[in-house]
Short mmCIF file of C-alpha atoms in Angstrom, two decimals:
data_model
loop_
_atom_site.label_atom_id
_atom_site.label_comp_id
_atom_site.label_asym_id
_atom_site.label_seq_id
_atom_site.Cartn_x
_atom_site.Cartn_y
_atom_site.Cartn_z
CA MET A 1 -25.84 67.02 -169.33
CA ALA A 2 -26.87 67.75 -172.92
CA ASN A 3 -26.40 71.19 -174.41
CA VAL A 4 -29.76 72.98 -174.74
CA ILE A 5 -30.22 75.29 -177.73
CA LYS A 6 -33.26 77.54 -177.48
CA LEU A 7 -34.77 78.67 -180.78
CA HIS A 8 -37.30 81.49 -181.01
CA LYS A 9 -37.90 81.77 -184.76
CA GLY A 10 -40.22 79.36 -186.51
CA LEU A 11 -43.88 78.44 -186.77
CA ASP A 12 -45.94 75.52 -185.46
CA ILE A 13 -48.96 74.78 -187.66
CA ASN A 14 -51.57 72.78 -185.78
CA LEU A 15 -53.42 70.66 -188.35
CA GLN A 16 -56.32 68.25 -188.00
CA GLY A 17 -55.70 64.57 -188.54
CA ARG A 18 -52.76 63.69 -186.31
CA ALA A 19 -52.12 59.94 -186.23
CA ALA A 20 -53.17 58.20 -183.01
CA GLU A 21 -50.48 56.33 -181.09
CA GLU A 22 -51.68 52.93 -182.20
CA LYS A 23 -50.16 50.74 -184.87
CA LEU A 24 -52.50 48.88 -187.22
CA SER A 25 -51.44 45.77 -189.11
CA LEU A 26 -51.38 46.11 -192.88
CA LYS A 27 -51.58 43.23 -195.33
CA SER A 28 -49.38 44.07 -198.29
CA ASN A 29 -50.46 43.37 -201.85
CA GLY A 30 -46.87 42.38 -202.67
CA ARG A 31 -46.15 45.18 -205.13
CA PHE A 32 -43.02 47.25 -204.50
CA ALA A 33 -40.90 49.73 -206.42
CA LEU A 34 -37.66 51.56 -205.73
CA VAL A 35 -37.73 55.10 -207.16
CA PRO A 36 -34.38 56.74 -208.04
CA ASP A 37 -35.87 60.24 -207.67
CA ASP A 38 -36.14 59.56 -203.92
CA PHE A 39 -32.34 59.77 -203.81
CA GLU A 40 -31.50 63.34 -204.80
CA GLY A 41 -28.39 63.73 -206.95
CA VAL A 42 -28.14 60.06 -207.96
CA THR A 43 -27.89 59.07 -211.64
CA PRO A 44 -29.12 55.46 -211.64
CA LYS A 45 -27.74 52.56 -213.66
CA VAL A 46 -30.10 49.58 -213.49
CA VAL A 47 -28.30 46.29 -212.84
CA VAL A 48 -31.32 43.97 -213.11
CA LYS A 49 -33.74 43.22 -215.92
CA GLU A 50 -37.35 42.18 -216.14
CA GLY A 51 -37.80 38.60 -214.99
CA ASP A 52 -34.78 38.51 -212.68
CA VAL A 53 -35.21 36.98 -209.23
CA VAL A 54 -33.73 39.01 -206.36
CA LYS A 55 -33.35 38.69 -202.61
CA ALA A 56 -33.96 41.48 -200.13
CA GLY A 57 -30.65 43.31 -200.13
CA ASP A 58 -29.71 42.61 -203.74
CA ALA A 59 -28.90 45.72 -205.78
CA LEU A 60 -31.58 46.98 -208.17
CA PHE A 61 -29.53 49.91 -209.44
CA VAL A 62 -26.26 51.67 -208.69
CA ASN A 63 -25.09 55.27 -208.83
CA LYS A 64 -23.57 55.68 -212.29
CA GLN A 65 -20.93 58.11 -210.97
CA TYR A 66 -20.01 55.80 -208.06
CA PRO A 67 -20.81 52.21 -209.17
CA GLU A 68 -19.84 50.87 -205.73
CA MET A 69 -22.91 52.69 -204.33
CA LYS A 70 -25.75 50.18 -204.52
CA PHE A 71 -29.47 50.58 -203.87
CA ALA A 72 -30.97 47.45 -202.40
CA SER A 73 -34.28 45.78 -203.06
CA PRO A 74 -36.58 46.02 -200.01
CA VAL A 75 -38.02 42.55 -200.69
CA SER A 76 -37.21 39.26 -202.34
CA GLY A 77 -39.18 38.44 -205.45
CA LYS A 78 -39.33 38.86 -209.21
CA VAL A 79 -38.46 42.05 -211.09
CA THR A 80 -41.64 42.81 -213.03
CA ALA A 81 -40.68 46.06 -214.78
CA VAL A 82 -38.07 48.74 -215.22
CA GLU A 83 -40.16 51.81 -216.00
CA ARG A 84 -38.58 54.63 -217.99
CA GLY A 85 -39.74 58.11 -218.93
CA GLU A 86 -38.54 60.77 -221.34
CA ARG A 87 -35.00 60.31 -222.65
CA ARG A 88 -35.06 56.85 -221.03
CA LYS A 89 -34.95 58.29 -217.52
CA VAL A 90 -35.40 55.49 -214.96
CA LEU A 91 -38.66 56.13 -213.12
CA CYS A 92 -38.71 53.02 -210.93
CA VAL A 93 -37.76 49.37 -210.67
CA LYS A 94 -40.76 47.20 -209.75
CA VAL A 95 -40.59 43.97 -207.77
CA GLU A 96 -43.37 41.46 -207.05
CA ALA A 97 -42.66 40.13 -203.55
CA ASP A 98 -42.42 36.45 -202.65
CA LYS A 99 -44.80 35.08 -200.04
CA GLU A 100 -41.81 33.80 -198.07
CA GLN A 101 -39.04 36.38 -197.89
CA SER A 102 -35.35 35.56 -198.33
CA TYR A 103 -32.47 37.89 -197.53
CA VAL A 104 -28.90 38.41 -198.60
CA ASP A 105 -26.77 37.51 -195.58
CA PHE A 106 -24.24 40.30 -195.02
CA GLY A 107 -23.21 38.78 -191.69
CA LYS A 108 -23.65 40.10 -188.18
CA LYS A 109 -20.88 42.54 -187.30
CA ASP A 110 -19.43 43.77 -184.03
CA VAL A 111 -19.11 47.51 -184.59
CA GLU A 112 -16.69 47.83 -181.69
CA LYS A 113 -14.10 45.74 -183.57
CA MET A 114 -14.36 47.62 -186.89
CA ASP A 115 -12.65 50.77 -188.08
CA GLY A 116 -14.38 53.65 -189.85
CA GLN A 117 -13.48 52.60 -193.38
CA ALA A 118 -14.71 49.04 -192.81
CA VAL A 119 -18.02 50.38 -191.45
CA LEU A 120 -18.44 52.69 -194.45
CA GLU A 121 -17.74 49.88 -196.93
CA HIS A 122 -20.18 47.54 -195.15
CA ILE A 123 -22.98 50.13 -195.28
CA MET A 124 -22.24 50.77 -198.94
CA GLU A 125 -22.12 47.05 -199.85
CA ALA A 126 -25.58 46.56 -198.30
CA GLY A 127 -27.04 49.38 -200.42
CA LEU A 128 -27.79 51.76 -197.55
CA LEU A 129 -25.30 54.58 -198.11
CA GLY A 130 -27.65 56.32 -200.56
CA TYR A 131 -30.15 56.91 -197.74
CA VAL A 132 -27.62 59.24 -196.09
CA ASN A 133 -27.68 62.84 -197.32
CA GLN A 134 -24.84 65.32 -197.27
CA LEU A 135 -24.30 69.03 -197.02
CA PRO A 136 -23.45 70.94 -199.12
CA TYR A 137 -25.95 70.41 -201.95
CA ALA A 138 -28.46 68.31 -199.90
CA VAL A 139 -27.97 65.21 -202.05
CA ALA A 140 -27.32 61.53 -201.42
CA THR A 141 -23.79 61.32 -200.13
CA THR A 142 -20.74 59.85 -201.87
CA PRO A 143 -18.30 57.16 -200.62
CA VAL A 144 -16.15 59.78 -198.88
CA ARG A 145 -15.80 60.04 -195.11
CA PRO A 146 -17.36 63.28 -193.84
CA ARG A 147 -16.05 65.92 -191.45
CA THR A 148 -18.88 65.19 -189.03
CA VAL A 149 -22.24 63.40 -188.94
CA PHE A 150 -25.48 65.13 -187.88
CA VAL A 151 -28.59 63.16 -186.98
CA SER A 152 -31.90 64.81 -186.16
CA ALA A 153 -34.06 62.56 -183.98
CA LEU A 154 -36.67 65.30 -183.67
CA ARG A 155 -39.59 65.43 -186.08
CA ASP A 156 -41.62 68.59 -185.54
CA LYS A 157 -43.27 69.32 -188.88
CA PRO A 158 -47.10 69.38 -189.00
CA LEU A 159 -48.60 65.89 -188.48
CA ALA A 160 -45.11 64.35 -188.42
CA CYS A 161 -44.66 60.75 -187.31
CA ASP A 162 -43.13 61.00 -183.82
CA PHE A 163 -39.75 59.25 -183.89
CA GLU A 164 -39.94 58.67 -180.13
CA TYR A 165 -42.99 56.49 -180.86
CA GLU A 166 -41.35 54.73 -183.81
CA VAL A 167 -38.13 53.82 -181.96
CA LYS A 168 -39.87 52.14 -178.98
CA GLY A 169 -38.61 48.57 -178.80
CA GLN A 170 -35.85 49.34 -181.33
CA GLU A 171 -33.53 51.36 -179.10
CA GLN A 172 -30.71 48.84 -179.48
CA ASP A 173 -30.77 49.14 -183.28
CA PHE A 174 -30.63 52.93 -182.94
CA VAL A 175 -27.69 52.72 -180.53
CA THR A 176 -25.84 50.32 -182.85
CA GLY A 177 -26.48 52.62 -185.81
CA LEU A 178 -25.05 55.59 -183.90
CA LYS A 179 -22.01 53.54 -182.85
CA ALA A 180 -21.38 52.63 -186.48
CA LEU A 181 -21.65 56.26 -187.61
CA ALA A 182 -19.37 57.35 -184.75
CA LYS A 183 -16.67 55.07 -186.16
CA ILE A 184 -16.77 57.13 -189.37
CA ALA A 185 -16.82 60.63 -187.82
CA LYS A 186 -18.00 62.49 -184.74
CA VAL A 187 -21.80 62.34 -184.44
CA TYR A 188 -24.09 65.14 -183.28
CA VAL A 189 -27.62 64.02 -182.39
CA GLY A 190 -30.42 66.57 -182.05
CA VAL A 191 -33.39 65.65 -179.82
CA GLY A 192 -36.44 67.41 -178.40
CA LYS A 193 -36.58 68.78 -174.86
CA ASP A 194 -38.72 65.89 -173.55
CA SER A 195 -36.90 63.12 -175.41
CA ALA A 196 -36.69 59.72 -173.72
CA LEU A 197 -33.85 58.80 -176.11
CA GLN A 198 -31.47 61.27 -174.50
CA ALA A 199 -30.66 59.02 -171.53
CA LYS A 200 -29.99 56.00 -173.77
CA ILE A 201 -27.50 57.67 -176.11
CA SER A 202 -25.86 60.42 -174.07
CA ASN A 203 -22.93 58.24 -172.91
CA LEU A 204 -22.00 56.77 -176.32
CA GLU A 205 -18.40 57.33 -177.34
CA GLY A 206 -18.07 59.79 -180.21
CA VAL A 207 -21.69 60.95 -179.90
CA GLU A 208 -22.75 64.39 -178.66
CA VAL A 209 -26.41 64.95 -177.80
CA ASN A 210 -27.95 68.42 -178.16
CA VAL A 211 -31.47 69.43 -177.14
CA PHE A 212 -33.29 71.78 -179.54
CA ASP A 213 -36.11 73.64 -177.83
CA GLY A 214 -38.28 75.75 -180.09
CA PRO A 215 -40.95 75.74 -182.81
CA CYS A 216 -40.71 74.04 -186.19
CA PRO A 217 -38.21 73.86 -187.98
CA ALA A 218 -36.03 73.09 -184.92
CA GLY A 219 -36.05 69.46 -186.10
CA ASN A 220 -34.52 70.27 -189.50
CA VAL A 221 -31.03 68.83 -189.62
CA GLY A 222 -29.85 71.90 -191.58
CA VAL A 223 -30.94 74.17 -188.73
CA GLN A 224 -29.04 71.99 -186.27
CA VAL A 225 -25.90 72.06 -188.43
CA ASN A 226 -26.13 75.85 -188.60
CA HIS A 227 -26.22 76.16 -184.81
CA LEU A 228 -23.51 73.60 -184.05
CA GLU A 229 -20.86 73.53 -186.82
CA PRO A 230 -21.80 75.44 -189.99
CA VAL A 231 -20.50 74.04 -193.28
CA ASN A 232 -17.83 76.04 -195.08
CA LYS A 233 -16.76 75.80 -198.69
CA GLY A 234 -14.68 72.69 -199.27
CA GLU A 235 -16.17 70.79 -196.31
CA MET A 236 -18.67 67.95 -196.36
CA VAL A 237 -20.88 66.63 -193.57
CA TRP A 238 -23.50 63.91 -193.42
CA ALA A 239 -26.91 65.34 -192.60
CA ILE A 240 -29.38 62.61 -191.62
CA GLY A 241 -32.73 64.32 -191.24
CA ASP A 242 -34.53 60.97 -191.41
CA PRO A 243 -33.56 59.15 -188.19
CA THR A 244 -35.07 55.88 -189.45
CA VAL A 245 -31.93 55.60 -191.60
CA VAL A 246 -29.96 55.06 -188.36
CA LEU A 247 -32.33 52.15 -187.60
CA PHE A 248 -31.64 50.69 -191.08
CA ILE A 249 -27.91 50.81 -190.36
CA GLY A 250 -28.28 49.38 -186.85
CA ARG A 251 -30.39 46.44 -188.10
CA LEU A 252 -27.77 45.68 -190.74
CA PHE A 253 -25.03 45.25 -188.12
CA ASN A 254 -27.26 43.46 -185.57
CA THR A 255 -28.95 41.00 -187.95
CA GLY A 256 -26.80 40.93 -191.08
CA LYS A 257 -29.86 41.73 -193.20
CA VAL A 258 -31.19 44.75 -195.06
CA ASP A 259 -34.44 45.55 -193.26
CA LEU A 260 -36.18 48.65 -194.63
CA ARG A 261 -39.22 48.59 -192.32
CA ARG A 262 -40.38 51.98 -191.12
CA THR A 263 -43.31 53.31 -189.12
CA VAL A 264 -45.55 55.54 -191.22
CA ALA A 265 -48.24 57.93 -190.02
CA LEU A 266 -51.42 57.90 -192.11
CA CYS A 267 -52.63 61.39 -191.32
CA GLY A 268 -54.49 64.46 -192.54
CA SER A 269 -57.91 65.99 -192.10
CA GLU A 270 -59.43 63.79 -194.84
CA VAL A 271 -58.35 60.50 -193.23
CA LYS A 272 -61.20 58.70 -191.47
CA LYS A 273 -59.02 57.06 -188.83
CA PRO A 274 -55.50 58.56 -188.59
CA CYS A 275 -53.10 55.90 -187.32
CA HIS A 276 -49.62 54.40 -187.65
CA VAL A 277 -48.71 51.42 -189.80
CA GLU A 278 -45.51 49.51 -190.45
CA MET A 279 -44.43 49.50 -194.09
CA LEU A 280 -41.39 48.78 -196.21
CA VAL A 281 -39.70 51.41 -198.35
CA GLY A 282 -41.18 51.23 -201.85
CA GLU A 283 -44.43 49.52 -200.81
CA GLU A 284 -47.47 50.34 -202.94
CA LEU A 285 -49.86 52.72 -201.18
CA SER A 286 -53.13 51.30 -202.51
CA THR A 287 -53.54 48.86 -199.61
CA LEU A 288 -52.91 51.59 -197.05
CA LEU A 289 -55.22 54.11 -198.69
CA SER A 290 -58.07 51.75 -199.54
CA ASN A 291 -61.21 53.04 -197.78
CA SER A 292 -59.11 55.36 -195.60
CA TYR A 293 -60.77 58.52 -196.96
CA ASP A 294 -63.98 59.50 -198.73
CA ALA A 295 -63.39 58.77 -202.42
CA ASP A 296 -66.04 61.35 -203.40
CA HIS A 297 -63.98 64.21 -201.94
CA HIS A 298 -61.40 66.13 -203.92
CA VAL A 299 -58.23 65.27 -202.05
CA ARG A 300 -54.49 65.62 -202.40
CA ILE A 301 -52.40 62.63 -201.39
CA ILE A 302 -48.90 63.58 -200.26
CA ASN A 303 -46.02 61.14 -200.09
CA GLY A 304 -44.37 62.59 -197.02
CA ASN A 305 -45.07 65.70 -194.98
CA VAL A 306 -47.47 68.50 -195.97
CA LEU A 307 -44.60 70.99 -196.14
CA THR A 308 -41.97 68.96 -197.98
CA GLY A 309 -43.63 65.86 -199.47
CA ARG A 310 -44.50 65.11 -203.09
CA GLN A 311 -47.96 64.76 -204.56
CA THR A 312 -48.79 61.17 -205.40
CA THR A 313 -51.73 58.84 -206.10
CA LYS A 314 -53.07 55.83 -204.27
CA ASP A 315 -51.12 53.67 -206.74
CA GLY A 316 -47.84 55.37 -205.81
CA TYR A 317 -45.08 53.88 -203.66
CA LEU A 318 -43.80 54.80 -200.21
CA GLY A 319 -40.85 57.15 -200.59
CA ALA A 320 -37.40 56.27 -199.29
CA HIS A 321 -37.59 59.04 -196.66
CA SER A 322 -41.37 59.29 -196.19
CA SER A 323 -42.56 58.87 -192.61
CA GLU A 324 -46.07 60.17 -193.36
CA ILE A 325 -48.74 59.65 -195.98
CA THR A 326 -50.92 62.75 -195.74
CA VAL A 327 -54.38 63.28 -197.20
CA ILE A 328 -55.80 66.83 -197.23
CA PRO A 329 -58.55 68.61 -199.21
CA GLU A 330 -57.49 69.72 -202.67
CA GLY A 331 -59.57 72.89 -202.38
CA ASP A 332 -60.39 73.11 -206.10
CA ASP A 333 -64.09 72.74 -205.33
CA ALA A 334 -64.17 75.36 -202.55
CA ASP A 335 -66.76 78.10 -202.93
CA GLU A 336 -66.33 80.87 -200.35
CA LEU A 337 -68.99 83.56 -200.26
CA LEU A 338 -67.39 87.04 -199.90
CA GLY A 339 -63.92 85.48 -199.79
CA TRP A 340 -61.39 87.25 -197.60
CA ILE A 341 -63.98 89.67 -196.16
CA LEU A 342 -65.34 86.95 -193.86
CA PRO A 343 -63.85 86.66 -190.33
CA ARG A 344 -62.90 83.02 -191.07
CA LEU A 345 -62.76 81.33 -187.68
CA LYS A 346 -61.77 78.03 -189.34
CA GLN A 347 -58.84 79.38 -191.37
CA PHE A 348 -55.23 79.79 -190.24
CA SER A 349 -53.35 83.06 -190.70
CA VAL A 350 -49.74 83.81 -189.77
CA ASN A 351 -50.44 87.55 -189.66
CA ARG A 352 -53.72 87.33 -187.73
CA SER A 353 -55.71 88.40 -190.77
CA TYR A 354 -58.59 86.22 -189.50
CA PHE A 355 -60.16 86.11 -186.08
CA SER A 356 -59.21 82.44 -185.62
CA TRP A 357 -56.14 83.45 -183.60
CA LEU A 358 -58.51 84.38 -180.78
CA LEU A 359 -59.30 80.68 -180.34
CA GLY A 360 -55.77 79.94 -179.07
CA LYS A 361 -52.81 77.85 -180.19
CA LYS A 362 -54.58 74.53 -179.59
CA LYS A 363 -57.08 75.20 -182.34
CA GLU A 364 -56.69 72.59 -185.13
CA TYR A 365 -57.11 73.58 -188.78
CA ALA A 366 -58.14 71.64 -191.87
CA LEU A 367 -56.08 73.45 -194.49
CA ASP A 368 -56.40 72.60 -198.17
CA ALA A 369 -53.83 72.61 -200.97
CA ARG A 370 -54.72 75.99 -202.48
CA VAL A 371 -51.99 78.61 -202.85
CA LYS A 372 -54.54 81.42 -202.34
CA GLY A 373 -52.87 83.97 -204.55
CA GLY A 374 -50.73 84.32 -207.62
CA GLU A 375 -46.98 84.49 -208.04
CA ARG A 376 -45.67 88.04 -207.96
CA HIS A 377 -42.49 90.03 -207.42
CA ILE A 378 -40.54 89.08 -204.31
CA ILE A 379 -41.58 91.19 -201.32
CA MET A 380 -38.67 92.17 -199.06
CA SER A 381 -40.65 92.26 -195.82
CA GLY A 382 -38.62 90.04 -193.48
CA GLU A 383 -41.21 87.24 -193.70
CA TYR A 384 -38.61 84.53 -194.26
CA ASP A 385 -36.46 85.68 -191.36
CA ARG A 386 -39.30 85.22 -188.86
CA VAL A 387 -39.58 81.49 -189.59
CA LEU A 388 -35.97 80.68 -190.51
CA PRO A 389 -33.84 80.17 -187.36
CA MET A 390 -30.54 80.18 -189.23
CA ASP A 391 -27.77 82.75 -189.41
CA ILE A 392 -28.41 83.58 -193.06
CA TYR A 393 -30.25 86.28 -195.03
CA GLY A 394 -32.97 84.14 -196.61
CA GLU A 395 -34.54 86.75 -198.89
CA TYR A 396 -31.19 87.88 -200.26
CA LEU A 397 -30.13 84.27 -200.83
CA ILE A 398 -33.31 83.58 -202.83
CA LYS A 399 -32.68 86.68 -204.95
CA ALA A 400 -29.08 85.59 -205.59
CA ILE A 401 -30.29 82.14 -206.74
CA ILE A 402 -32.93 83.61 -209.04
CA THR A 403 -30.34 85.87 -210.69
CA GLY A 404 -27.77 83.05 -210.88
CA ASP A 405 -25.13 84.99 -208.92
CA ILE A 406 -22.88 82.16 -207.68
CA ASP A 407 -20.50 84.42 -205.73
CA LYS A 408 -23.41 85.96 -203.84
CA MET A 409 -24.93 82.53 -203.17
CA GLU A 410 -21.68 81.36 -201.59
CA GLN A 411 -21.35 84.52 -199.50
CA LEU A 412 -24.95 84.21 -198.28
CA GLY A 413 -24.54 80.63 -197.00
CA ILE A 414 -25.99 78.34 -199.64
CA TYR A 415 -23.57 75.56 -198.65
CA GLU A 416 -25.40 74.98 -195.37
CA VAL A 417 -29.02 75.00 -196.54
CA SER A 418 -31.35 72.44 -198.08
CA PRO A 419 -34.74 72.99 -199.75
CA GLU A 420 -36.67 71.82 -196.65
CA ASP A 421 -35.17 74.67 -194.61
CA PHE A 422 -37.28 77.05 -196.74
CA ALA A 423 -40.51 75.04 -196.46
CA LEU A 424 -42.02 77.31 -193.79
CA ALA A 425 -40.79 80.41 -195.60
CA GLU A 426 -42.63 79.13 -198.67
CA PHE A 427 -45.77 78.63 -196.59
CA VAL A 428 -45.79 82.23 -195.30
CA ASP A 429 -44.46 83.86 -198.48
CA SER A 430 -46.71 86.67 -199.74
CA SER A 431 -45.05 86.41 -203.15
CA LYS A 432 -46.23 82.79 -203.55
CA LEU A 433 -42.81 81.70 -204.85
CA GLU A 434 -41.82 78.03 -204.97
CA LEU A 435 -38.88 78.57 -202.64
CA GLN A 436 -37.97 74.90 -202.24
CA ARG A 437 -37.76 74.47 -206.00
CA ILE A 438 -35.68 77.66 -206.30
CA VAL A 439 -33.23 76.50 -203.60
CA ARG A 440 -32.93 73.08 -205.27
CA GLU A 441 -32.12 74.72 -208.61
CA GLY A 442 -29.51 76.91 -206.89
CA LEU A 443 -27.88 73.90 -205.22
CA ASN A 444 -27.83 71.98 -208.50
CA MET A 445 -26.28 75.00 -210.24
CA LEU A 446 -23.55 75.23 -207.62
CA ARG A 447 -22.90 71.49 -207.63
CA LYS A 448 -22.49 71.48 -211.40
CA GLU A 449 -20.14 74.47 -211.18
CA ASN A 450 -17.92 72.79 -208.58
CA THR A 451 -17.66 69.33 -210.15
#
């Protein structure tokens, strides 16, 4: 029987626009791009040039610090551009897809007959290792075997694409992916209390299943690491918060091909018909977003989740770890008579400042992108602690990062956190600080200091 971990801290935000459990077919326009910024901590070195012809699985760029780490093209076709920004930073590598797809054949593999090093090298050769993140630093991992592997199969952020829905019909790929990871190190899998996956993976050798029962962010892989085996200085673990990566790995071993298909939720209060679609990593969003929302409205398009995603445009590309494309009101055209004095039955408040809490927890809200306040001095009120179910002092850690006190950061547990762990704290923060950006800067500072 799986170990059940009950969490009490956190916050569930019930938003309008949840994707219906139906999958619509999407005709791609054939334009794709792989974006190095989707792989935190990677310095890309492009290994193709404009005009080159590639197969799905061929490397588009490698990690300059670890050239054996490749990043594979999601499609076969012609390289149309290598876009660069300031100081020749690589922004993306664009590929125009062929009508008939061809794949690099990496060969079907029997995981049972392979050792951990062989599995690691196979994943790396196929260009999939960069999709795996590590703690500390919350960056794309390196070609080093970890202490342990953590996989969160629970998505509980607002409007998140339900992984239980995505994995239906692909259970064997998920099992194969877990078996491959278990050859590298012991695997901890976190699932929800009503997960149907639990029965299918609970008897796998080298895999331990844990049930996390509680509000968001129970599904954060960092929260699960903190409750199972916290990371100490000098240790490294793989933290796979995007369970679709396990499907990528499983498909590689079962088919011998790099298959970067993922189920994406088109969601948000501005979407006319929230639904699920199947897309490839790096696919242009214009086809998906065409006529999906009212073009006359001021909207914000988010590549990913409302709490952790990046702002994009309809001409952007699906992120490497994005399981949602979210469209919400921008809020820059809002005109509220009397402002905060109104009872606001349609607005959400953590502190019950509005009367909307009387309508119950099932009430759905159409929140916009406004910050609703200006940045100010940090308020030590315990706000972070109420939504951060980790054994750390969040407010003190943020202060240590802002002041650049590395010793304090280490003492306060920075090695086991990632920016997404502070997403809810950022949402409730009265000081209106960009906590995720601050944590990222702290992790980058520490990584530079230790390398």
